[in-house]
Short mmCIF file of C-alpha atoms in Angstrom, two decimals:
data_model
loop_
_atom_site.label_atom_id
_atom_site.label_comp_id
_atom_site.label_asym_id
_atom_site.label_seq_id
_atom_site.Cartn_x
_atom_site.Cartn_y
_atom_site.Cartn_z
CA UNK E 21 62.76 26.00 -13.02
CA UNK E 22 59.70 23.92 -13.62
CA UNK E 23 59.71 21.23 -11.48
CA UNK E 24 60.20 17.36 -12.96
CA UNK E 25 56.63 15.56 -13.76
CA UNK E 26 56.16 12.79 -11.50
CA UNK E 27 55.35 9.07 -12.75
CA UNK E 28 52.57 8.03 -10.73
CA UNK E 29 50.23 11.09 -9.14
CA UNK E 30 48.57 9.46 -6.07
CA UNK E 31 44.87 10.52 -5.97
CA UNK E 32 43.06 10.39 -1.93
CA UNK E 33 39.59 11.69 -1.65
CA UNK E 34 38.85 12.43 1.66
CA UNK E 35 35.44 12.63 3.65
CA UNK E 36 35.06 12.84 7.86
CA UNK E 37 37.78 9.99 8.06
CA UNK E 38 39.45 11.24 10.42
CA UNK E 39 40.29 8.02 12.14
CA UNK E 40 42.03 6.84 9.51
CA UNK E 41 43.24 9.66 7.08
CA UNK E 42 46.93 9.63 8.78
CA UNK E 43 47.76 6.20 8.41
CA UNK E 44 46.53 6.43 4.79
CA UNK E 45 48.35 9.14 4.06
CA UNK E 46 51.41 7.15 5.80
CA UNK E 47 51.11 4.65 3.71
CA UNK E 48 51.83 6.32 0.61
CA UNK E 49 54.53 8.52 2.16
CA UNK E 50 56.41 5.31 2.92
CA UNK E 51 56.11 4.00 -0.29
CA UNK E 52 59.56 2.49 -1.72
CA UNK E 53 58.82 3.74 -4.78
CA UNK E 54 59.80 7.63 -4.47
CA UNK E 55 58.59 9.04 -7.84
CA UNK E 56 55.33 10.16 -7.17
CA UNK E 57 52.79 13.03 -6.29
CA UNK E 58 50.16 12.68 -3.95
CA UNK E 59 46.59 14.74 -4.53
CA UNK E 60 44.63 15.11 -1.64
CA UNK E 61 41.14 16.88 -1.35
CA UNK E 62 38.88 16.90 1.22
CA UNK E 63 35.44 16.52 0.24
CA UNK E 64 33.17 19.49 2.90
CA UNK E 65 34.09 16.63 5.87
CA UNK E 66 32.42 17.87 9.29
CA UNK E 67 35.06 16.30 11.37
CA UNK E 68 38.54 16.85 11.83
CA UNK E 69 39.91 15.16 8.41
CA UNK E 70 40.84 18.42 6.90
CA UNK E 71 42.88 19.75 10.40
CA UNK E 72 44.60 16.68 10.62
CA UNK E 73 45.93 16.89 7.11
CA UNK E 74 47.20 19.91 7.43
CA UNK E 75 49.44 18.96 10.28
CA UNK E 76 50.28 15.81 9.05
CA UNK E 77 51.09 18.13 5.79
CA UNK E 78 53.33 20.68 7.72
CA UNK E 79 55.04 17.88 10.24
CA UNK E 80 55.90 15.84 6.85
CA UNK E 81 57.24 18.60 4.97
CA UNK E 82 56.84 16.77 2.11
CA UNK E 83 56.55 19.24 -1.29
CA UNK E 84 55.44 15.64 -3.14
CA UNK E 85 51.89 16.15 -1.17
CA UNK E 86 49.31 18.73 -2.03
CA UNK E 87 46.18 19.61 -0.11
CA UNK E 88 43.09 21.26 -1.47
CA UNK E 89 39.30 21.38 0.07
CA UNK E 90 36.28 21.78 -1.27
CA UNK E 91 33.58 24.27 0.41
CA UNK E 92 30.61 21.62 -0.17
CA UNK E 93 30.76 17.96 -0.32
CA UNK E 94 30.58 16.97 -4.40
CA UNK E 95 30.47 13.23 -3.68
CA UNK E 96 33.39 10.70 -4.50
CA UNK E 97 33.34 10.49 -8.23
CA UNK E 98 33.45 14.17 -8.57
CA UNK E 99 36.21 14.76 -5.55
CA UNK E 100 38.17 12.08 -8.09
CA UNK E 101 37.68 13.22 -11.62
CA UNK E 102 39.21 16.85 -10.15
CA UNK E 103 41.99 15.18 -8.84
CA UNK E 104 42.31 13.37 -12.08
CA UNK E 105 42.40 16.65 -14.05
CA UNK E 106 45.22 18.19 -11.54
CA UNK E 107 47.53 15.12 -12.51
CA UNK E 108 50.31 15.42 -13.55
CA UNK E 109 51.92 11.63 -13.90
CA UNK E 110 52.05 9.09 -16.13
CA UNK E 111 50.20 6.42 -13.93
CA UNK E 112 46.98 7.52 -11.88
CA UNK E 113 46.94 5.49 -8.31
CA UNK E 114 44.21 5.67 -6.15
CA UNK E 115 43.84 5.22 -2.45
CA UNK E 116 40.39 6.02 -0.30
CA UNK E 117 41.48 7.59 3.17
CA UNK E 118 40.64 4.45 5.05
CA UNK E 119 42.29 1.89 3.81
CA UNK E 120 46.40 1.40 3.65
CA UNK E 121 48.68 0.17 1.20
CA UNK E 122 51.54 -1.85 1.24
CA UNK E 123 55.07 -0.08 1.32
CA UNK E 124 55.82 -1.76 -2.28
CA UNK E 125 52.55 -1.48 -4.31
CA UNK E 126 53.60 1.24 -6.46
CA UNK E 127 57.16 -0.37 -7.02
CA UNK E 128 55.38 -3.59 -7.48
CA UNK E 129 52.48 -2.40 -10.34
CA UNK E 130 54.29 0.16 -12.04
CA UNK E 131 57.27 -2.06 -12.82
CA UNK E 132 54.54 -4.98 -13.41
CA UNK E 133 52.58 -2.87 -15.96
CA UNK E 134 56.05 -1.43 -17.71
CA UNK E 135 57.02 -4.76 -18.11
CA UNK E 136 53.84 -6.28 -19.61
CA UNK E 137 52.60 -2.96 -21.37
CA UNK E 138 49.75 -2.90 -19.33
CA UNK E 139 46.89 -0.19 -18.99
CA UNK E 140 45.63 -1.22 -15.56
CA UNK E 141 46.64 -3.27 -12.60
CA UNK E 142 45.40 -4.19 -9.19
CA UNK E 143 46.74 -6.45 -6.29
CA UNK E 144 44.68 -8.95 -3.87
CA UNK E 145 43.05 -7.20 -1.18
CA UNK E 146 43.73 -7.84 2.70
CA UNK E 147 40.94 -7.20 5.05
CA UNK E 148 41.19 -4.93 7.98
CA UNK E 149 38.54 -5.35 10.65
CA UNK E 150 37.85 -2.09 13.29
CA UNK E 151 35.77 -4.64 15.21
CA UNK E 152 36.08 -8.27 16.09
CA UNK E 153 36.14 -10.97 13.56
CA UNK E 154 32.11 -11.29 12.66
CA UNK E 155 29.98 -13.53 10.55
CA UNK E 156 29.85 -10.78 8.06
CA UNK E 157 33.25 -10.34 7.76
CA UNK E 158 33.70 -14.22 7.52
CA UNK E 159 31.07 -14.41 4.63
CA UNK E 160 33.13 -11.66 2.92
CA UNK E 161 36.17 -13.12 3.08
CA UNK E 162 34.61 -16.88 1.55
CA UNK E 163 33.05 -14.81 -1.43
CA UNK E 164 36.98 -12.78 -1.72
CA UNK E 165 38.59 -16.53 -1.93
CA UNK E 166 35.68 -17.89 -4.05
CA UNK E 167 36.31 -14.51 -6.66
CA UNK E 168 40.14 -15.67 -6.41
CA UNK E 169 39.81 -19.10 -7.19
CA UNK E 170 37.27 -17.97 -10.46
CA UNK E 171 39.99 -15.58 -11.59
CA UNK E 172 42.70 -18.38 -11.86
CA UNK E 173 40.53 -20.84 -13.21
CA UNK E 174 38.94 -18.22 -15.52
CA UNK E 175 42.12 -16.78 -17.15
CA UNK E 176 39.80 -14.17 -18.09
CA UNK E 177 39.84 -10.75 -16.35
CA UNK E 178 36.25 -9.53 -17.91
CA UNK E 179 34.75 -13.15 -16.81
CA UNK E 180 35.90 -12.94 -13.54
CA UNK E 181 34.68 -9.35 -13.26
CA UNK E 182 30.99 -10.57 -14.08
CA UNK E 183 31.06 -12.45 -11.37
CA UNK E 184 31.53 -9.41 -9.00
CA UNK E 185 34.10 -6.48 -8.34
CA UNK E 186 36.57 -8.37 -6.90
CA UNK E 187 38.64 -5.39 -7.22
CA UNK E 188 36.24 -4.49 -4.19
CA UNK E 189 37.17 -0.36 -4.59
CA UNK E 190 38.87 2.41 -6.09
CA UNK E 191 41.82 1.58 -4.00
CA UNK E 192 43.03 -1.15 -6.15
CA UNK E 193 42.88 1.13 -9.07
CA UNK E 194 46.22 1.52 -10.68
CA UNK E 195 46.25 2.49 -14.41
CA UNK E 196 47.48 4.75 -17.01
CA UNK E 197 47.15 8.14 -18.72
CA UNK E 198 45.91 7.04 -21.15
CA UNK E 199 42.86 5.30 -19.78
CA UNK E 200 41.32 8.43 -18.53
CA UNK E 201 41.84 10.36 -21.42
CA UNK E 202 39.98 7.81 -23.62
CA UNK E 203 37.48 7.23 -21.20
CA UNK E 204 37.18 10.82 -18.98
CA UNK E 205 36.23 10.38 -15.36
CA UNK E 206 34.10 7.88 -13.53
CA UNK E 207 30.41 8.37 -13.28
CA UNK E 208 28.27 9.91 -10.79
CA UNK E 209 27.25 6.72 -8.76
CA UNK E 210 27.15 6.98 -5.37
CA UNK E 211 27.93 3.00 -4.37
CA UNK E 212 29.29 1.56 -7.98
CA UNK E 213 31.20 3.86 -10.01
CA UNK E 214 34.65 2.43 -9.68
CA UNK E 215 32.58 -0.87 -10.92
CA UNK E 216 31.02 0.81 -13.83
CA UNK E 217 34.61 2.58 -14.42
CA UNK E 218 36.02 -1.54 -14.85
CA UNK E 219 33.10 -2.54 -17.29
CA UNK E 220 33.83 0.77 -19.12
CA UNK E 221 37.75 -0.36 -19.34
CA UNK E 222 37.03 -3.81 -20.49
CA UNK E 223 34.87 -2.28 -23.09
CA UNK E 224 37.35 -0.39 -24.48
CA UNK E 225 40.10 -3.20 -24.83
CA UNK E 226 42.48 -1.78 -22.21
CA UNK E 227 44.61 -4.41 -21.14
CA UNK E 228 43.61 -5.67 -17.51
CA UNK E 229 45.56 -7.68 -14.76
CA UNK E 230 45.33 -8.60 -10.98
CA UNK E 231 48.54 -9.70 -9.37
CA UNK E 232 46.74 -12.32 -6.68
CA UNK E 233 50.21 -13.16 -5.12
CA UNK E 234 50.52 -9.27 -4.29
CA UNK E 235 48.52 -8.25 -1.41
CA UNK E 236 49.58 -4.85 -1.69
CA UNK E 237 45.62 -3.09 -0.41
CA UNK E 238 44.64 -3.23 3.63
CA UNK E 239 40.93 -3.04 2.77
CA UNK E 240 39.48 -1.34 6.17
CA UNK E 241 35.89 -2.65 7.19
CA UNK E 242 34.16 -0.90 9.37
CA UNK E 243 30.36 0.36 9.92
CA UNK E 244 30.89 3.85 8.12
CA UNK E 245 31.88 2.56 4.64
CA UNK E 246 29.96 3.37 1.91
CA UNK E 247 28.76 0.05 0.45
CA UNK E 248 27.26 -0.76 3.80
CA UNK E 249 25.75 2.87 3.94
CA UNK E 250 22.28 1.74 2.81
CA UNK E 251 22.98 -1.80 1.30
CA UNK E 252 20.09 -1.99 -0.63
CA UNK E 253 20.58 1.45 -2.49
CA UNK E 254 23.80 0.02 -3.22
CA UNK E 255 22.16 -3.55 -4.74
CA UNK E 256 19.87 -1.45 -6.89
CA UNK E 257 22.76 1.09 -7.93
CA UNK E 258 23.94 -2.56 -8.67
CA UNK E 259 21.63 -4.28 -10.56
CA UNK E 260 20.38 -1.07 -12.35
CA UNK E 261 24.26 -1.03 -13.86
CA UNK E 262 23.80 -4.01 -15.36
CA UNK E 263 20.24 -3.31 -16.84
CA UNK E 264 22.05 -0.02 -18.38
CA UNK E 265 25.02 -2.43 -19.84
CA UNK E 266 23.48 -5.49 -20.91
CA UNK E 267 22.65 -4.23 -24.49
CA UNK E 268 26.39 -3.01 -24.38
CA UNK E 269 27.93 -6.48 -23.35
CA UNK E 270 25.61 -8.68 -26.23
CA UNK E 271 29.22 -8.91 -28.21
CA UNK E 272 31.17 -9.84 -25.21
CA UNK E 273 28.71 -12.70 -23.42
CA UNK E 274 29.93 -16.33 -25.17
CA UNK E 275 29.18 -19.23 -22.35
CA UNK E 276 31.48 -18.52 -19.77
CA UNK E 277 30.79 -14.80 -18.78
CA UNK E 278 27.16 -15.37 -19.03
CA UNK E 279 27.81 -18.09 -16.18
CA UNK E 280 29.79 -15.80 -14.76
CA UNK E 281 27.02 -12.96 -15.22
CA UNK E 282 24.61 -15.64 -13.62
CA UNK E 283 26.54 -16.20 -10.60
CA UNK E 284 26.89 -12.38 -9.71
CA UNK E 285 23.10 -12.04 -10.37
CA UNK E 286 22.35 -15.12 -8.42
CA UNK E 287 24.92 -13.57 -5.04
CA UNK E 288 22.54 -10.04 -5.51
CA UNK E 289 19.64 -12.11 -5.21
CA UNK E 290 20.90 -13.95 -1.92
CA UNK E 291 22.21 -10.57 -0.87
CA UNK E 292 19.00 -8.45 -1.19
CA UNK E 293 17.61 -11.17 0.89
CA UNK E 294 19.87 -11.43 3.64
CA UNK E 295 19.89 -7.62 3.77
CA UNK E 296 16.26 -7.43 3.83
CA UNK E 297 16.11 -9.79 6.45
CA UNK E 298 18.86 -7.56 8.67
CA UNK E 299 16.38 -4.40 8.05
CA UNK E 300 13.45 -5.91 9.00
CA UNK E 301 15.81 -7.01 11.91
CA UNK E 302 16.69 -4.26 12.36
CA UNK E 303 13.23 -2.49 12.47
CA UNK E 304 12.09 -5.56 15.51
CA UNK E 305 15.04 -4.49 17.48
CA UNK E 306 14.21 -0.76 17.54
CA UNK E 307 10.75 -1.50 17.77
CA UNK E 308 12.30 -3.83 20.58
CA UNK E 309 13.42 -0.88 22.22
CA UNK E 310 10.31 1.45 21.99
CA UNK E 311 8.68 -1.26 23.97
CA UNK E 312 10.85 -1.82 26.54
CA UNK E 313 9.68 1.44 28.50
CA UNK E 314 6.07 0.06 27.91
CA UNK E 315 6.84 -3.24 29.55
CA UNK E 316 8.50 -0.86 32.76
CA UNK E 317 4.80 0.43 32.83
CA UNK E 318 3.22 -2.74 32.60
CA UNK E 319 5.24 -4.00 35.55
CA UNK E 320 4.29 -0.53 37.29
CA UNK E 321 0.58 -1.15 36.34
CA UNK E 322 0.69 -5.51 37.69
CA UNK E 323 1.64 -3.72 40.79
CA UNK E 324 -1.14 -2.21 41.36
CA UNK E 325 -3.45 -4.40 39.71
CA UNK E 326 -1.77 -6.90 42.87
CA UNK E 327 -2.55 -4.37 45.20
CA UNK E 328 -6.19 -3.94 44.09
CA UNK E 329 -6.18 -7.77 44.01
CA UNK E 330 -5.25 -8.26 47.61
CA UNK E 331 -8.34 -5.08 48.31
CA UNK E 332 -10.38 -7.08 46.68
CA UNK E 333 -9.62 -10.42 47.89
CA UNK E 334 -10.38 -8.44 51.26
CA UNK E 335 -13.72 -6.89 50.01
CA UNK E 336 -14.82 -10.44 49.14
CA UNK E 337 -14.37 -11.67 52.84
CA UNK E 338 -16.47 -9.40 53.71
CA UNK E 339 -18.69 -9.72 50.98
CA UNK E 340 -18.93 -13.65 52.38
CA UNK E 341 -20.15 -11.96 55.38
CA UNK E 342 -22.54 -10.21 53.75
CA UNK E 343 -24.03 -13.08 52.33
CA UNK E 344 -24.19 -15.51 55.23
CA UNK E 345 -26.23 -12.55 56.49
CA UNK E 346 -28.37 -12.43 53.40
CA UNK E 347 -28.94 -16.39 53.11
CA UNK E 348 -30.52 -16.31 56.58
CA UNK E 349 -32.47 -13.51 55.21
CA UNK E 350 -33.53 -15.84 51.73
CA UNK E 351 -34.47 -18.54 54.41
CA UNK E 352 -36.89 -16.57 55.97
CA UNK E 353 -38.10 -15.18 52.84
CA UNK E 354 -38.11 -18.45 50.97
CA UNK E 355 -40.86 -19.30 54.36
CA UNK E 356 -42.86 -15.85 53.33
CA UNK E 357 -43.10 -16.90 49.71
CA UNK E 358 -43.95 -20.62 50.49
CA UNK E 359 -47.07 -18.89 52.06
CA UNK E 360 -47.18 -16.56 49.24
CA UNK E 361 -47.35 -19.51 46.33
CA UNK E 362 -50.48 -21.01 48.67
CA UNK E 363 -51.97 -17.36 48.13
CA UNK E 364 -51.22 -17.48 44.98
CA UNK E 365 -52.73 -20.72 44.20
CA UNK E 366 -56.02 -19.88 45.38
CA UNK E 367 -56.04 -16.89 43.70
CA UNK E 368 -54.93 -18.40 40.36
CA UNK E 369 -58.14 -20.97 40.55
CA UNK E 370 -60.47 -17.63 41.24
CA UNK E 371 -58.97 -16.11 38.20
CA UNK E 372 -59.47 -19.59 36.02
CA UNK E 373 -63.38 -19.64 36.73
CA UNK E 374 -63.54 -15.81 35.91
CA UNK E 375 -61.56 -16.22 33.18
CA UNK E 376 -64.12 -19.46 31.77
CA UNK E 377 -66.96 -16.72 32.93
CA UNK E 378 -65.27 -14.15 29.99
CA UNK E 379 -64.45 -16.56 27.78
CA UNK E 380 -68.04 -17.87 27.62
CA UNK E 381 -69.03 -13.70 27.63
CA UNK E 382 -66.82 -13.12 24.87
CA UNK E 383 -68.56 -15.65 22.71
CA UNK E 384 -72.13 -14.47 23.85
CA UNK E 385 -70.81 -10.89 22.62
CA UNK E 386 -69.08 -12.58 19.67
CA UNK E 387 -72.18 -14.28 17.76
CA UNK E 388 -74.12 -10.84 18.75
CA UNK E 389 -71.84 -8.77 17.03
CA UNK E 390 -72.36 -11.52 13.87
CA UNK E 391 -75.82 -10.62 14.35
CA UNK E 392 -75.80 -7.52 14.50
CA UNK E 393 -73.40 -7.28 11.29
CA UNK E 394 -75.84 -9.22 9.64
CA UNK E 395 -78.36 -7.03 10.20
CA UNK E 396 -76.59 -3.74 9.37
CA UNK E 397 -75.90 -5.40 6.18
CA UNK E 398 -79.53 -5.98 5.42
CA UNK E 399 -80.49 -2.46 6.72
CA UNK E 400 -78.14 -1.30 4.23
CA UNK E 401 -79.05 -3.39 1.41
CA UNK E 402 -82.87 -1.85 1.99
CA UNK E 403 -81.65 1.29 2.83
CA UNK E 404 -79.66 1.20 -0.66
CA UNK E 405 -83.08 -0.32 -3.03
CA UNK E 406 -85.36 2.72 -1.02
CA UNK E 407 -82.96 5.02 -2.07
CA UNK E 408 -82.80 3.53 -5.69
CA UNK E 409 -87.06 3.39 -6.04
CA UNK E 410 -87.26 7.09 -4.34
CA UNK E 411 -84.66 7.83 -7.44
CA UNK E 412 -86.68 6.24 -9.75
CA UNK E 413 -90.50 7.66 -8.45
CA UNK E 414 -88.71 10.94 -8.66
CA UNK E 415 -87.89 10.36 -12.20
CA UNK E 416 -91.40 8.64 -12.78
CA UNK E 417 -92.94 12.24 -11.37
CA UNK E 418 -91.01 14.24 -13.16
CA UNK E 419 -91.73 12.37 -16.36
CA UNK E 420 -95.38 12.73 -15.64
CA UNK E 421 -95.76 16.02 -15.03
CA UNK E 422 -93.28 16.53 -18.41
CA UNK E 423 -96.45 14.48 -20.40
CA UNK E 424 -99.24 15.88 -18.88
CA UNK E 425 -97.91 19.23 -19.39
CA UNK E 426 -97.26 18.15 -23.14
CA UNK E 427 -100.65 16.85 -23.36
CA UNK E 428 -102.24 20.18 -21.48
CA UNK E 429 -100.28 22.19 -24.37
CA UNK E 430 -101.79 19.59 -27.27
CA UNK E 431 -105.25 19.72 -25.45
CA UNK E 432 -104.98 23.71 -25.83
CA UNK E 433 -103.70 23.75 -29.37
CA UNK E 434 -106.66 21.20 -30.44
CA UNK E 435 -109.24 23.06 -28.97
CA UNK E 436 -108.05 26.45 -30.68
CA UNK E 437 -107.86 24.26 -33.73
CA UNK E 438 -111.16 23.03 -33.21
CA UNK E 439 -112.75 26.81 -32.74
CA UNK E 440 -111.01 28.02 -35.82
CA UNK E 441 -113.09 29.17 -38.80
CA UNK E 442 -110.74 27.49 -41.30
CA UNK E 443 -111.27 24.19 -39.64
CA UNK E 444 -114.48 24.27 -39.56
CA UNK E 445 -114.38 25.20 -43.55
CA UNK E 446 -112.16 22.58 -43.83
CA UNK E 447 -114.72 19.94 -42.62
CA UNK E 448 -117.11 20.99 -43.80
CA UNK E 449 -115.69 20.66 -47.24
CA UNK E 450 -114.42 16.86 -46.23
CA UNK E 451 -117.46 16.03 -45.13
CA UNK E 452 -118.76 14.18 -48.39
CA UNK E 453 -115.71 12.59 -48.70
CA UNK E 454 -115.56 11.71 -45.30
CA UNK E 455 -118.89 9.82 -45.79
CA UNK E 456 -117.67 8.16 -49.36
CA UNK E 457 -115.06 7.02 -47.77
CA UNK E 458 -116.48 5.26 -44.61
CA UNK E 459 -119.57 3.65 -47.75
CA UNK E 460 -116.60 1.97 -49.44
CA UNK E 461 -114.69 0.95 -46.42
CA UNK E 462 -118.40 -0.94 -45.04
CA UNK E 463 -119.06 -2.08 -48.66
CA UNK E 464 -115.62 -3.39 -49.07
CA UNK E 465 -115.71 -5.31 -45.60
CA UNK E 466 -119.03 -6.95 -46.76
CA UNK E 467 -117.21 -7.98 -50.35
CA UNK E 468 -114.65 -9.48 -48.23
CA UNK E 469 -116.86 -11.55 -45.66
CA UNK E 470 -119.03 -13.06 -49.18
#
């Protein structure tokens, strides 16, 4: 026979919580509410989470709980959505293995979500400190009562949500069927997914509530939960959600939520502040502690330097010594060089006359040397005009010896000339002409002078 479906199917994901799994697990089995399943699977923990289960699973013998493991870790949204598709109830509830719920939160929200038709419900949350009360703890608490006051005042579960998750985790998650089968399983954030799973659900128009006079979640803090993991991964996982789902939530922002949007923006701000401050905290203190073995070595090394110090403070008694010793010395000497400045003195007025004696020598040697410039000057300057006439006879020779060769050659020619028989025909046959020419030139100087 197939056994009955259950009405709510409990949902624990489970990774190295082994300090608290039990009592989680407790808490549901003491639940007044009897009609349920409860889906546990450890997520690949390294420490004894999955061991303990088991016992707690065979000392319970409880057929209501169901164990599974997985061989490597798939992360919380993943560990959930499987346990989401292996339930079988009407209502999903959802409890992280280290927190604790009240014996009558299922009683309480399933009969509070039959009555008002409801699609999801939560409680108010109940912090659990491992450690004493701190100033982070404190500043939690006065933003938890600040998110409470909003949500009464606010009448407005999506408004109130803007302002932050006041839901704080998956733990306060109680909804139905039919939410996850319009919607599917949460998304694969690591810090903000049961966040982006509530924007997602207002969205859609699911109908939302938070009983506030119902703390019915022990939320545990302690140093291993996953929001203070690495809190500024988490603020950008944050803010990066809203960047992704402010195009989405243009039809939903009137003047309220965008206040409300403000606020929540404004509280990341302050937080990415005071978290950055806390790192770089963080960092001095470590770098705090890399020093402290330096300052044992500095002690180490004034020791020593104190030790040399009080060598040294000896040394210089004797180096007093020393110089007692050497100012007698310096008296004696200052007596030698007292005798050695009279020297010196005599000496310097022996070099003053020889030095008058050069200078006067070196101006004797000075206007010779003008001289004798001078004169090299002129010796070139006639050196330089012999040179120039010896050029020009030179020329002038061989000029003429050029004519008087010319006029040997003419000479020679004239004289052959001369000797020739046709010359002498020539002349011969000029002659009269020769002589009527020199009668009209003397008759023609005597017209002229009448």
């Amino acid at each position: 026979m197939r056994p009955p479906v259950p009405i709510i199917s409990v949902i624990i994901p489970v990774f190295n919580h082994a300090h608290w799994v039990v009592e989680a697990v407790r808490s549901v089995l003491a639940q007044s509410f009897s009609d349920w399943e409860l889906l546990i699977i450890d997520d690949a923990s390294s420490d004894q989470s999955y061991a303990l289960l088991q016992s707690l699973q065979q000392e319970s013998n409880d057929s209501r709980l169901q164990l599974f493991q997985h061989t490597e870790n798939q992360g919380a949204a993943c560990t959930l959505n499987e346990a989401m598709q292996l339930a079988q109830g009407s209502y999903f509830a959802i409890l992280n293995s280290d927190d604790v719920w009240h014996p009558d939160r299922l009683a309480t929200l399933y009969a509070k979500a039959e009555q008002d038709k409801l699609d999801f419900v939560a409680g108010a949350v109940q912090l659990q400190e491992e450690q004493p009360h701190t100033a982070e703890a404190q500043a939690w608490l006065d933003w938890y009562a600040r998110m409470q006051r909003h949500y009464v005042q606010d009448q407005d579960f999506l408004t109130s949500l803007l302002r932050g998750n006041f839901l704080i985790g998956t733990s306060n998650f109680f909804f139905h069927r039919r939410v996850f089968e319009q919607l599917g399983g949460f998304s694969d954030l690591r810090y903000v997914h049961d966040y982006e799973y509530l924007l997602r659900l207002c969205r859609a128009d699911f109908r939302l509530h938070c009983l506030w006079a119902f703390p019915g979640l022990k939320y545990r803090w302690h140093d291993s939960n996953t929001i203070r993991e690495k809190p500024r991964l988490a603020l950008h996982e944050n803010i990066q959600l809203f960047i992704d789902y402010l195009p989405l939530m243009a039809e939903w922002l009137n003047q309220q939520r965008l206040a409300a949007l403000h606020e929540h923006l404004s509280d990341l701000l302050a937080y990415h502040e005071t978290e950055w401050r806390t790192e770089i905290h963080a960092r001095l203190l470590t770098k705090e502690q890399e020093l402290f073995p330096l300052i044992v070595d500095r002690d180490a090394w004034i020791k020593e330097r104190d030790t040399l110090i009080q060598q040294q403070q000896q040394w210089l008694a004797d180096r007093d010594a020393w110089i007692q010793e050497r100012d007698t010395v310096i008296s004696q000497q200052q007596q030698w060089i007292k005798d050695r400045d009279a020297w010196i003195q005599e000496r310097d007025v022996a070099i003053q006359q020889l030095q008058d004696l050069s200078a006067l020598q070196q101006s004797w040697i000075t206007e010779r040397d003008h001289w004798i410039a001078d004169r090299d000057h002129w010796l070139a300057e006639r050196d330089g005009l012999i040179a120039v006439q010896q050029a020009q006879l030179t020329e002038r020779d061989h000029w003429l010896a050029d004519k008087e060769h010319y006029i040997s050659c003419l000479i020679r020619e004239r004289d052959a000339l001369q000797q020739s028989r046709a010359y002498r025909l020539g002349r011969a046959l000029l002659k009269p002409l020769r002589l009527s020419r020199d009668f009209l030139v003397r008759n023609k100087w005597r017209i002229n002078h009448a």
